[in-house]
Coordinates of C-alpha atoms and ligand atoms in Angstrom, one line a residue:
M21 CA -13.5 -39.3 11.0
V22 CA -11.2 -36.5 12.1
Q23 CA -11.6 -36.2 15.9
N24 CA -8.8 -34.3 17.5
T25 CA -9.1 -30.7 16.4
D26 CA -9.4 -27.9 19.0
L27 CA -11.1 -25.7 16.4
L28 CA -12.8 -26.0 13.1
I29 CA -13.2 -22.8 11.2
V30 CA -15.9 -22.8 8.5
G31 CA -15.2 -20.3 5.7
A32 CA -11.8 -19.2 4.3
G33 CA -12.8 -15.6 3.7
A34 CA -11.4 -12.5 5.4
A35 CA -12.6 -13.5 8.9
G36 CA -11.8 -17.3 8.6
L37 CA -8.3 -16.6 7.2
W38 CA -7.4 -14.2 10.0
A39 CA -8.8 -16.6 12.6
A40 CA -6.9 -19.6 11.2
V41 CA -3.6 -17.7 11.3
A42 CA -4.3 -16.5 14.8
A43 CA -5.2 -20.1 15.9
G44 CA -2.1 -21.5 14.2
R45 CA 0.1 -18.9 16.0
A46 CA -1.5 -19.8 19.3
G47 CA -0.7 -23.5 18.6
L48 CA -4.3 -24.7 18.4
R49 CA -5.0 -27.8 16.4
C50 CA -7.1 -26.2 13.8
L51 CA -8.6 -27.0 10.4
L52 CA -10.0 -24.4 8.0
L53 CA -12.8 -25.5 5.7
E54 CA -13.8 -23.7 2.5
R55 CA -16.8 -24.4 0.2
R56 CA -15.2 -22.9 -3.0
H57 CA -12.1 -24.1 -4.9
R58 CA -10.1 -21.2 -3.7
P59 CA -9.9 -19.2 -0.4
G60 CA -10.5 -15.5 -0.1
L61 CA -12.5 -14.9 -3.4
K62 CA -14.3 -11.9 -2.0
L63 CA -11.1 -10.5 -0.5
L64 CA -9.6 -10.5 -4.0
L65 CA -12.4 -8.2 -5.2
C66 CA -12.1 -5.8 -2.3
G67 CA -11.5 -2.1 -3.1
N68 CA -11.4 -2.8 -6.8
N69 CA -8.7 -5.3 -6.3
R70 CA -6.7 -2.9 -4.2
C71 CA -8.1 -4.1 -0.9
N72 CA -9.0 -1.4 1.6
I73 CA -8.1 -3.4 4.6
S74 CA -9.1 -0.9 7.3
H75 CA -9.8 2.7 8.2
A76 CA -7.6 5.1 10.1
G77 CA -8.8 6.0 13.6
S78 CA -9.0 4.9 17.2
A79 CA -11.2 2.0 18.3
A80 CA -13.7 4.6 19.8
E81 CA -13.8 6.6 16.6
L82 CA -14.5 3.6 14.4
Q83 CA -17.1 2.4 16.9
A84 CA -19.0 5.6 16.4
D85 CA -18.6 5.4 12.6
Y86 CA -20.3 2.0 12.4
G87 CA -23.4 3.4 14.1
E88 CA -25.8 1.5 16.3
P89 CA -26.3 -1.3 17.1
V90 CA -23.2 -2.5 15.2
G91 CA -20.8 -0.1 16.9
S92 CA -21.5 -1.2 20.5
F93 CA -21.5 -4.8 19.5
L94 CA -18.0 -4.4 18.0
A95 CA -16.5 -2.4 20.9
S96 CA -14.5 -5.2 22.5
A97 CA -13.3 -6.5 19.1
L98 CA -12.2 -3.1 18.0
R99 CA -10.4 -2.5 21.3
L100 CA -8.5 -5.8 20.9
L101 CA -7.6 -5.2 17.3
P102 CA -7.7 -1.4 16.5
P103 CA -6.6 -0.3 13.0
A104 CA -3.1 0.6 14.2
L105 CA -2.5 -2.9 15.6
L106 CA -4.0 -4.5 12.5
R107 CA -1.4 -2.6 10.5
E108 CA 1.4 -3.7 12.8
R109 CA 0.2 -7.3 12.4
F110 CA 0.2 -7.1 8.6
A111 CA 3.6 -5.3 8.6
A112 CA 5.1 -8.0 10.8
C113 CA 4.0 -10.6 8.2
G114 CA 5.6 -8.7 5.4
L115 CA 2.6 -6.6 4.3
P116 CA 3.3 -2.9 4.9
S117 CA 0.3 -0.6 4.4
K118 CA -0.4 3.0 3.6
V119 CA -3.2 5.5 4.3
L120 CA -5.0 7.2 1.5
H121 CA -7.7 9.7 2.6
D122 CA -8.0 7.7 5.9
R123 CA -8.4 4.4 4.0
I124 CA -5.8 1.8 4.8
Y125 CA -4.5 -0.2 1.8
P126 CA -1.5 -2.6 1.4
S127 CA 1.4 -0.5 0.2
S128 CA 1.4 -2.5 -3.1
E129 CA -2.4 -1.7 -3.4
K130 CA -2.9 -5.4 -4.5
A131 CA -5.6 -7.6 -2.9
D132 CA -3.5 -10.6 -4.1
D133 CA -0.8 -9.6 -1.7
V134 CA -3.2 -9.6 1.2
L135 CA -4.5 -13.1 0.3
H136 CA -0.9 -14.4 -0.1
C137 CA 0.0 -12.9 3.3
F138 CA -2.6 -15.2 4.8
T139 CA -2.0 -18.3 2.7
D140 CA 1.8 -18.1 3.2
Q141 CA 1.3 -18.0 7.0
L142 CA -1.1 -20.9 6.9
R143 CA 1.5 -22.9 5.1
D144 CA 4.3 -21.8 7.5
L145 CA 2.1 -22.6 10.5
E146 CA 1.0 -25.9 9.0
V147 CA -2.7 -25.0 9.3
P148 CA -4.5 -27.4 7.0
L149 CA -7.0 -25.8 4.6
L150 CA -9.7 -28.1 3.0
L151 CA -11.1 -26.7 -0.3
N152 CA -14.4 -27.7 -2.0
C153 CA -15.6 -28.6 1.4
P154 CA -19.0 -27.0 2.2
A155 CA -20.1 -27.5 5.8
R156 CA -23.6 -29.0 5.7
K157 CA -24.7 -29.9 9.2
I158 CA -23.6 -29.2 12.8
T159 CA -24.5 -31.6 15.6
P160 CA -23.7 -30.6 19.1
L161 CA -22.1 -33.6 21.0
A162 CA -23.7 -34.8 24.2
G163 CA -22.7 -33.2 27.4
G164 CA -21.4 -30.0 25.8
G165 CA -18.3 -31.8 24.6
G166 CA -18.0 -30.1 21.2
F167 CA -19.5 -30.6 17.8
E168 CA -19.7 -33.0 14.9
L169 CA -19.6 -31.3 11.5
Q170 CA -20.6 -32.9 8.3
C171 CA -18.8 -31.7 5.1
G172 CA -19.8 -33.8 2.1
K173 CA -18.7 -37.3 2.9
L174 CA -16.5 -36.2 5.8
T175 CA -17.5 -36.2 9.4
L176 CA -15.3 -34.0 11.7
Q177 CA -15.4 -33.6 15.4
T178 CA -14.1 -30.6 17.2
R179 CA -14.1 -28.9 20.6
F180 CA -14.8 -25.4 19.3
L181 CA -16.4 -24.3 16.1
L182 CA -16.1 -20.9 14.4
L183 CA -18.6 -19.9 11.7
A184 CA -17.1 -17.4 9.3
T185 CA -19.2 -18.1 6.2
G186 CA -19.8 -14.4 5.3
G187 CA -23.0 -12.7 4.2
V188 CA -25.1 -13.4 1.1
S189 CA -23.9 -10.8 -1.5
Y190 CA -21.7 -11.8 -4.5
P191 CA -22.7 -15.4 -4.0
K192 CA -20.2 -16.6 -6.6
T193 CA -17.5 -15.9 -4.1
G194 CA -19.0 -18.6 -1.9
S195 CA -21.0 -16.7 0.6
V196 CA -24.5 -18.0 0.1
G197 CA -26.0 -18.0 3.6
D198 CA -24.9 -21.4 4.8
G199 CA -23.6 -20.1 8.1
Q200 CA -26.9 -18.4 8.8
R201 CA -28.8 -21.6 8.0
L202 CA -26.6 -23.7 10.2
A203 CA -27.0 -21.2 13.1
A204 CA -30.7 -21.1 12.6
E205 CA -30.8 -24.9 12.8
L206 CA -29.2 -24.5 16.3
Q207 CA -32.1 -22.1 17.2
H208 CA -30.2 -18.8 16.6
R209 CA -32.4 -15.9 15.5
L210 CA -31.7 -14.4 12.1
E211 CA -32.2 -10.8 11.1
P212 CA -33.6 -10.5 7.6
F213 CA -31.1 -9.9 4.8
R214 CA -31.0 -6.5 3.1
P215 CA -28.5 -4.9 0.7
G216 CA -26.0 -2.6 2.4
L217 CA -23.6 -0.5 0.4
A218 CA -25.5 -1.0 -2.8
G219 CA -26.1 1.2 -5.9
I220 CA -29.2 3.5 -5.9
E221 CA -31.4 3.4 -9.0
V222 CA -32.6 6.9 -10.0
S223 CA -34.9 8.4 -12.6
D224 CA -32.8 11.5 -13.1
A225 CA -31.7 11.4 -16.7
W226 CA -29.1 14.2 -16.3
L227 CA -27.0 11.9 -14.1
C228 CA -26.2 9.7 -17.0
P229 CA -27.3 11.3 -20.3
P230 CA -27.5 9.1 -23.4
G231 CA -24.2 8.6 -25.1
S232 CA -22.1 8.5 -21.9
A233 CA -21.2 5.3 -20.3
E234 CA -20.2 6.5 -16.8
A235 CA -20.1 9.8 -15.0
G236 CA -18.3 10.8 -11.8
V237 CA -17.7 13.6 -9.3
P238 CA -14.9 13.2 -6.8
L239 CA -16.7 14.8 -3.9
V240 CA -20.4 15.3 -3.3
R241 CA -22.6 15.6 -0.2
L242 CA -25.9 13.7 0.1
T243 CA -28.6 14.5 2.6
L244 CA -31.0 11.7 3.4
V245 CA -34.3 13.0 4.6
S246 CA -37.2 10.9 5.9
R247 CA -40.6 12.3 6.9
G248 CA -39.2 15.8 7.0
Q249 CA -36.2 14.9 9.2
T250 CA -32.6 14.7 8.2
V251 CA -31.6 11.1 8.9
A252 CA -28.0 11.3 7.7
I253 CA -25.5 13.2 5.6
T254 CA -23.0 11.2 3.6
E255 CA -20.0 12.5 1.7
G256 CA -17.7 11.0 -0.9
N257 CA -17.6 10.4 -4.6
L258 CA -20.4 9.8 -7.1
L259 CA -20.2 7.3 -9.9
A260 CA -23.2 7.0 -12.2
D261 CA -23.8 4.4 -14.9
R262 CA -26.9 3.3 -16.7
T263 CA -28.2 1.0 -13.9
A264 CA -27.5 3.0 -10.8
V265 CA -25.5 5.7 -8.9
R266 CA -22.7 4.4 -6.8
G267 CA -19.6 6.0 -5.2
S268 CA -19.2 6.2 -1.5
A269 CA -21.7 9.0 -0.8
F270 CA -24.5 6.9 -2.4
L271 CA -23.4 3.5 -1.1
D272 CA -23.3 4.8 2.4
A273 CA -26.7 6.3 2.0
A274 CA -28.0 3.0 0.7
R275 CA -26.6 1.3 3.8
I276 CA -28.4 3.7 6.1
I277 CA -31.7 3.3 4.2
G278 CA -31.3 -0.5 4.6
R279 CA -30.2 -0.5 8.2
R280 CA -33.0 1.8 9.3
Q281 CA -35.5 0.1 7.0
L282 CA -36.7 3.4 5.7
D283 CA -39.6 3.2 3.4
A284 CA -40.3 6.9 2.8
Y285 CA -37.2 9.0 2.1
E286 CA -35.6 11.6 -0.2
L287 CA -32.1 12.3 -1.2
V288 CA -30.8 15.8 -1.8
L289 CA -27.5 16.2 -3.6
D290 CA -24.9 18.9 -3.2
L291 CA -22.6 18.8 -6.1
F292 CA -20.2 21.4 -4.7
P293 CA -19.9 20.7 -0.9
E294 CA -16.7 22.6 -0.6
Q295 CA -18.2 25.8 -2.0
T296 CA -20.6 28.2 -0.3
A297 CA -23.6 29.2 -2.4
A298 CA -22.0 32.7 -2.8
G299 CA -18.6 31.2 -3.8
L300 CA -20.2 28.9 -6.3
A301 CA -22.2 31.9 -7.8
Q302 CA -18.9 33.7 -8.3
M303 CA -17.4 30.7 -10.1
L304 CA -20.5 30.3 -12.3
S305 CA -20.4 34.0 -13.1
R306 CA -16.7 33.8 -14.1
G307 CA -17.4 30.7 -16.3
W308 CA -20.4 32.4 -18.0
Q309 CA -18.3 35.5 -18.7
K310 CA -15.7 33.4 -20.5
T311 CA -17.9 30.9 -22.4
K312 CA -21.5 32.3 -22.6
Q313 CA -22.6 28.7 -22.8
A314 CA -24.5 26.7 -20.1
A315 CA -22.6 23.4 -20.4
A316 CA -19.2 25.0 -20.8
T317 CA -19.9 27.2 -17.7
L318 CA -20.6 24.1 -15.6
N319 CA -17.6 22.3 -17.1
A320 CA -15.5 25.3 -16.1
C321 CA -16.7 24.8 -12.6
G322 CA -15.3 21.3 -12.5
L323 CA -18.1 19.1 -13.7
E324 CA -17.2 16.6 -16.4
H325 CA -18.7 17.1 -19.9
S326 CA -21.5 14.5 -19.7
L327 CA -22.8 15.8 -16.4
A328 CA -22.4 19.4 -17.4
R329 CA -24.4 18.8 -20.6
G330 CA -27.1 17.0 -18.6
L331 CA -27.4 19.7 -16.0
A332 CA -27.3 22.5 -18.6
E333 CA -30.5 20.9 -20.0
K334 CA -32.0 20.4 -16.6
F335 CA -31.5 24.0 -15.6
A336 CA -32.0 25.5 -19.1
R337 CA -34.7 27.8 -17.7
L338 CA -32.4 29.3 -15.2
F339 CA -29.6 29.8 -17.7
A340 CA -32.1 31.4 -20.1
A341 CA -33.1 33.9 -17.5
G342 CA -29.7 35.6 -17.7
S343 CA -29.3 36.6 -14.0
F344 CA -29.1 32.9 -13.1
C345 CA -26.2 32.8 -10.6
P346 CA -27.7 33.0 -7.1
E347 CA -30.6 30.8 -8.0
L348 CA -28.5 28.3 -9.9
S349 CA -25.8 28.0 -7.3
Q350 CA -28.5 27.2 -4.7
A351 CA -30.0 24.7 -7.0
L352 CA -26.7 22.9 -7.7
K353 CA -26.2 22.6 -4.0
S354 CA -29.5 21.0 -3.3
I355 CA -30.7 18.8 -6.2
P356 CA -33.5 16.4 -5.2
I357 CA -32.8 12.9 -6.5
Q358 CA -35.7 10.8 -7.7
V359 CA -35.0 7.3 -6.2
R360 CA -36.5 4.3 -8.0
G361 CA -34.9 1.6 -5.7
I362 CA -31.8 0.0 -4.3
R363 CA -29.9 -2.5 -6.4
P364 CA -30.4 -6.2 -5.3
L365 CA -28.6 -7.9 -2.5
K366 CA -26.5 -10.1 -4.7
E367 CA -24.7 -6.9 -6.0
A368 CA -24.3 -5.3 -2.6
I369 CA -20.8 -4.9 -1.1
V370 CA -22.1 -5.9 2.3
T371 CA -25.1 -7.8 3.7
I372 CA -27.3 -6.2 6.4
G373 CA -28.9 -9.0 8.5
G374 CA -27.7 -12.4 9.5
V375 CA -27.2 -14.1 12.9
S376 CA -28.9 -11.8 15.5
L377 CA -26.5 -9.9 17.6
A378 CA -28.8 -10.7 20.6
D379 CA -27.7 -14.3 20.4
I380 CA -23.9 -13.6 20.5
N381 CA -21.8 -12.4 23.4
P382 CA -20.0 -9.3 22.1
G383 CA -17.2 -9.7 24.6
T384 CA -16.2 -13.1 23.2
M385 CA -18.1 -13.7 19.9
E386 CA -19.5 -16.9 21.4
S387 CA -23.0 -18.0 20.9
R388 CA -25.3 -17.3 23.9
L389 CA -27.3 -20.5 23.0
Q390 CA -24.6 -23.0 22.1
P391 CA -21.4 -22.9 24.2
G392 CA -18.3 -23.6 22.1
L393 CA -19.8 -22.1 18.9
F394 CA -18.3 -18.8 17.8
F395 CA -18.9 -16.4 15.0
A396 CA -16.8 -13.9 13.0
G397 CA -17.4 -11.5 10.2
E398 CA -20.4 -10.9 8.0
V399 CA -22.3 -14.1 8.9
M400 CA -23.4 -11.9 11.9
D401 CA -25.8 -9.0 11.5
I402 CA -22.8 -6.5 11.2
D403 CA -22.0 -4.1 8.5
G404 CA -20.1 -0.9 8.2
P405 CA -19.7 2.1 5.9
T406 CA -17.4 2.2 2.9
G407 CA -13.7 2.8 3.6
G408 CA -12.3 -0.5 5.1
Y409 CA -14.8 -0.9 7.9
N410 CA -16.1 -4.2 6.8
L411 CA -12.8 -6.0 6.6
Q412 CA -11.7 -4.3 9.9
A413 CA -14.9 -5.8 11.4
A414 CA -14.2 -9.3 9.9
F415 CA -10.6 -9.3 11.2
A416 CA -11.3 -7.9 14.6
T417 CA -14.2 -10.3 15.3
A418 CA -12.0 -13.2 14.2
E419 CA -9.2 -12.0 16.5
L420 CA -11.6 -11.8 19.4
A421 CA -13.2 -15.2 18.8
V422 CA -9.8 -17.0 18.6
S423 CA -8.5 -15.0 21.6
S424 CA -11.6 -16.1 23.6
I425 CA -11.1 -19.8 22.5
C426 CA -7.4 -19.6 23.6
Q427 CA -8.5 -18.4 27.0
R428 CA -11.0 -21.2 27.3
L429 CA -8.3 -23.7 26.4
A430 CA -5.7 -22.3 28.8
P431 CA -5.2 -24.2 32.0
A432 CA -7.4 -22.9 34.8
P433 CA -5.4 -20.7 37.2
P434 CA -4.6 -22.3 40.6
A435 CA -7.5 -22.0 43.1
K436 CA -5.3 -20.0 45.6
A437 CA -2.8 -17.4 44.8
A438 CA -0.3 -18.9 47.3
P439 CA 3.2 -18.8 45.9
S440 CA 4.7 -22.1 45.0
P441 CA 8.1 -23.0 43.7
A442 CA 6.6 -24.5 40.6
R443 CA 4.7 -21.3 39.7
R444 CA 5.7 -19.7 36.5
P445 CA 6.9 -16.1 36.5
A446 CA 4.2 -13.5 35.8
G447 CA 3.3 -13.1 32.2
K448 CA 4.8 -16.5 31.2
S449 CA 1.9 -18.8 31.5
P450 CA 0.8 -20.5 28.2
G451 CA -2.6 -18.9 28.6
D452 CA -1.2 -15.4 29.2
K453 CA -2.9 -13.1 26.8
K454 CA -0.1 -10.5 26.7
Q455 CA 2.5 -13.0 25.7
A456 CA 0.2 -15.0 23.4
W457 CA -1.1 -12.0 21.5
G458 CA 1.7 -9.4 21.9
K459 CA 3.6 -7.8 19.0
D460 CA 6.3 -10.4 18.7
F461 CA 3.7 -13.1 18.4
W462 CA 3.0 -12.1 14.8
Q463 CA 6.6 -11.7 13.7
K464 CA 7.1 -13.1 10.3
R465 CA 8.5 -16.6 10.4
P466 CA 11.4 -17.5 8.3
R467 CA 10.5 -19.3 5.1
Ligands
LIG23 C1 -16.9 -6.1 -4.6 C2 -16.6 -5.9 -3.2 C3 -15.6 -5.1 -2.7 C4 -15.4 -4.9 -1.4 N1 -14.4 -4.1 -1.0 C5 -14.2 -3.9 0.4 C6 -13.1 -3.1 0.8 O1 -12.3 -2.6 0.0 N2 -12.9 -3.0 2.2 C7 -13.8 -3.5 3.1 O2 -13.6 -3.3 4.3 N3 -14.7 -4.4 2.7 C8 -15.0 -4.6 1.4 N4 -15.9 -5.4 1.0 C9 -16.7 -6.2 2.0 C10 -15.8 -7.4 2.5 O3 -15.3 -8.1 1.4 C11 -16.6 -8.3 3.4 O4 -17.3 -7.6 4.4 C12 -15.7 -9.4 4.0 O5 -15.1 -10.1 3.0 C13 -16.5 -10.3 4.9 O6 -15.6 -11.3 5.4 P1 -16.1 -12.7 5.8 O7 -15.0 -13.5 6.1 O8 -17.1 -12.5 6.9 O9 -16.9 -13.3 4.6 P2 -16.4 -13.7 3.1 O10 -15.2 -12.9 2.8 O11 -17.5 -13.6 2.2 O12 -15.9 -15.2 3.3 C14 -16.8 -16.2 3.6 C15 -16.2 -17.5 3.2 O13 -16.9 -18.6 3.7 C16 -17.0 -19.6 2.7 N5 -18.2 -20.4 3.0 C17 -19.5 -20.1 2.9 N6 -20.3 -21.1 3.2 C18 -19.5 -22.2 3.5 C19 -19.7 -23.5 4.0 N7 -20.9 -24.0 4.1 N8 -18.6 -24.3 4.2 C20 -17.3 -23.8 4.0 N9 -17.1 -22.5 3.6 C21 -18.1 -21.7 3.4 C22 -17.2 -18.8 1.4 O14 -16.9 -19.6 0.3 C23 -16.2 -17.7 1.6 O15 -14.9 -18.0 1.2 C24 -16.2 -5.6 -0.4 C25 -17.1 -6.5 -0.9 C26 -17.4 -6.7 -2.2 C27 -18.4 -7.7 -2.7

């Protein structure tokens, strides 16, 4: 039985890896447990293996972008680890980053490098990582003295426990809902799981006409309408294949549909958000003068061949009418999309639902029901839009959880502020947050 750890971290994904490095840096006796044979399997898939680690903006801007209730819940975590500081931390560990359209990526654009950045630090800090080690049962020790954790045949005891087991999408990466089950066994409420950032199935044949494998548009605008009210407007790319439409505009819309649990809704697509209807009419007119063909006209306006062909068929009546321009440009800027459904949770980029935010203190990430038990990342009912928000949330909540644990482990300040010869100079106490979590704290250690 391993008995003398300060902190057991369950799950070596984005949140658990960040937490383990932070705990190692703070000098905690910490052990990281992972149910799969490798850490960070989902991290490796992120951003098409380029790993969009965060999103440019201030803590307040990001908080607004998450939307409620997630934004308010993440406020303290984002203030502690805003994107600029996150970049500094990675840079100090040898992983410089760059910003592409407000999305933050490692300069190498390799998810591998992000994972190695973590595993190199764990090695240097001598933080042990146990693989193939699924946590199965948590038993609180009598008198609030910590926890006993069963992992296969191992029984571990710890003072603090951090659950960072992820959501339930892409289960092959290891996130299968264990953390939520363990939390529920300790009386935490769970919000039902729903797909966030998932593909949208449509009946519109023009989006992927027969003979084309995939179609894309770099920038579209999507208006989500429910019961006659505009619920949200999303912008980004469109990627359509035979099963569903993806791309950030559609993924973000799917997240809002899931978060708000909309049952009746419509999607309206603007294929030319940067053009006014009048400007688009002029473009169409110029294209028609040159080509005198519907598909070629749409292609001349920037739509790729397969989409241009599909739309030429859809709007054949307007083209046939001859003076099609004003009507057609309006139509291309507001195409109703016939939604059949949202792709299943196992394919979603993020899980909506999980451990209820009502049972977690947002200022510390500690359970409100079980003192000493902390949460980080997607195991909680948090999710964000596309663009690096989900990793940012995983890293920031992990940072806050470990920072809170460090404060709890720090020696209590003297009862009276009376000066004493033995008193340490200001800012030099082992529990001092500034010193423990300042910039130098994350300097890369020599190999
Ligand atoms: C294809 C894809 C692309 C994505 N791209 C991006 C992106 O570019 N940017 C972005 O911000 N977000 C992206 N995301 C979302 C992001 O990956 C997640 O939000 C993030 O990984 C959540 O981190 P986490 O640590 O909470 O969970 P995870 O990364 O899922 O890690 C949880 C870990 O816990 C382990 N575990 C589970 N149960 C147990 C147990 N009982 N015992 C021990 N270990 C356990 C799992 O094996 C896993 O390793 C993407 C997701 C997917 C699926």
